[in-house]
XYZ file of C-alpha atoms in Angstrom:
178
model
C 98.149 148.120 153.411
C 96.551 146.912 150.160
C 99.812 146.945 148.156
C 101.448 144.829 150.874
C 98.694 142.174 150.553
C 99.133 142.110 146.792
C 102.889 141.684 147.128
C 102.471 138.888 149.667
C 99.947 137.130 147.406
C 102.280 137.442 144.429
C 105.221 136.103 146.441
C 103.148 133.145 147.692
C 101.936 132.409 144.156
C 105.445 132.616 142.726
C 106.823 130.335 145.460
C 104.088 127.768 144.768
C 104.813 127.876 141.045
C 108.545 127.393 141.617
C 107.965 124.473 143.990
C 105.625 122.724 141.569
C 108.026 123.360 138.702
C 110.913 121.951 140.740
C 108.948 118.776 141.444
C 108.343 118.206 137.754
C 111.894 118.989 136.682
C 113.568 116.883 139.389
C 111.755 113.838 138.055
C 113.262 113.960 134.600
C 116.701 115.022 135.760
C 116.931 112.184 138.262
C 115.998 109.414 135.873
C 119.138 109.519 133.743
C 117.529 107.192 131.209
C 117.625 104.161 133.541
C 114.831 103.322 135.942
C 115.875 103.125 139.551
C 113.033 101.488 141.388
C 113.737 101.213 145.066
C 111.881 101.265 148.333
C 110.868 104.881 147.845
C 109.231 104.226 144.482
C 105.593 103.440 145.020
C 102.178 103.906 143.562
C 100.978 107.501 143.411
C 99.252 109.138 146.367
C 97.340 112.372 146.615
C 100.313 114.488 147.714
C 102.442 116.715 145.529
C 105.570 115.072 146.982
C 104.694 111.841 145.165
C 104.999 113.355 141.692
C 108.469 111.824 141.026
C 107.296 108.364 142.154
C 104.265 108.589 139.868
C 106.485 109.061 136.824
C 108.913 106.361 138.000
C 106.104 103.833 137.732
C 105.984 104.295 133.943
C 109.547 103.014 133.458
C 110.222 99.301 132.988
C 111.480 97.300 135.953
C 113.779 94.343 135.243
C 114.184 91.023 137.031
C 117.219 88.963 136.093
C 118.603 85.536 136.970
C 122.173 85.928 138.264
C 124.696 83.748 140.041
C 125.405 84.941 143.585
C 128.324 83.507 145.557
C 127.248 80.978 148.177
C 123.629 80.878 147.033
C 123.583 79.891 143.369
C 121.372 81.405 140.691
C 118.850 83.839 142.148
C 116.503 86.531 140.919
C 117.759 90.105 141.169
C 116.082 93.450 140.597
C 116.885 96.343 138.263
C 119.837 97.306 140.482
C 121.234 93.767 140.832
C 119.890 93.370 144.384
C 118.868 89.855 145.447
C 115.138 89.231 145.817
C 113.715 87.049 148.587
C 110.580 85.099 149.448
C 109.084 84.515 152.889
C 107.935 81.049 153.967
C 104.944 82.492 155.874
C 103.558 84.064 152.679
C 101.354 82.001 150.389
C 101.732 81.438 146.631
C 98.256 80.221 145.651
C 96.502 82.526 145.877
C 99.294 85.042 146.398
C 99.178 86.411 149.928
C 101.722 88.514 151.811
C 102.041 88.307 155.581
C 105.072 90.554 156.213
C 103.715 93.830 157.593
C 104.434 96.456 160.249
C 108.016 96.268 161.541
C 108.717 93.390 159.119
C 108.613 95.694 156.065
C 111.330 97.893 157.557
C 113.757 94.976 157.206
C 112.141 93.167 154.277
C 111.109 95.758 151.695
C 108.226 94.702 149.426
C 109.127 94.908 145.732
C 106.593 97.411 144.398
C 106.683 97.493 140.600
C 105.340 99.536 137.714
C 103.048 98.040 135.118
C 105.929 97.027 132.853
C 108.301 94.331 134.111
C 111.083 92.990 131.866
C 112.835 89.670 132.400
C 116.195 88.099 131.667
C 116.589 84.447 132.578
C 113.250 84.427 134.409
C 110.117 83.022 132.768
C 107.797 86.005 132.320
C 104.709 83.805 132.749
C 105.795 83.130 136.361
C 105.642 86.840 137.230
C 102.591 88.504 138.666
C 101.538 90.941 141.348
C 99.544 90.927 144.553
C 97.978 94.104 145.890
C 99.624 95.590 148.963
C 97.693 98.572 150.233
C 96.665 99.427 146.665
C 100.157 98.958 145.234
C 101.351 96.080 143.016
C 103.905 93.892 144.828
C 105.849 91.648 142.443
C 105.320 87.895 142.747
C 107.236 84.975 141.251
C 105.363 81.670 140.956
C 102.845 83.301 143.284
C 105.364 84.161 146.040
C 105.483 87.882 146.996
C 109.033 89.235 146.623
C 111.128 91.416 148.940
C 114.537 93.088 149.222
C 116.615 92.765 152.398
C 117.958 95.952 154.015
C 121.141 94.080 154.970
C 122.075 93.766 151.285
C 123.921 96.992 150.600
C 125.421 96.149 147.197
C 124.493 94.157 144.134
C 125.391 90.479 144.361
C 124.915 90.145 148.115
C 122.543 87.631 149.719
C 122.890 88.509 153.408
C 119.231 87.684 154.026
C 119.599 84.065 152.920
C 118.156 81.711 155.550
C 117.325 84.507 158.035
C 115.131 83.202 160.842
C 114.784 79.963 158.862
C 112.006 81.671 156.862
C 113.617 84.033 154.340
C 115.315 82.728 151.203
C 116.735 84.158 148.020
C 114.335 83.181 145.282
C 115.427 81.003 142.350
C 114.215 81.822 138.800
C 111.612 79.038 139.167
C 110.116 80.710 142.256
C 111.537 78.053 144.567
C 113.640 79.072 147.550
C 117.363 78.493 147.227
C 118.766 75.830 149.517
C 122.314 77.091 149.949
C 123.108 79.424 152.841
C 125.086 82.602 152.281
């Protein structure tokens, strides 16, 4: 009976070690040298499953001004996805109001400490805390991604409900409809 307990303890210990090792190795293998910050990337939590997200927050996130058909020049994220602002949010002081079911359609842009810019004035960027995580702001407006944009260069959320607009590099909403 005693040898069986020892074997079971060793097997459990070995399985735990392999699982923890896999978490650490999947983080570096998945990065490929380019940060991919998406809805799943968030601030660290107390679970072992968040280990990859914790390391993702150390990689620079980039916001870029790009021309998008039908909308004009807008701000895009690291992956070229259009970023939006919500008219019900507030810029001064920054305050988000999209919560609950809203964030399933309009994904808050949670960023790491380092944010790079191209065509966007860095001094206009900031963050507002969302449940302990830094949500990116531009000219005070909290920024979001739209789930209906499935590829870079789309602006399917433009003008939705008369309250959601692709954000211009100045932080203003774009006037054109997509």
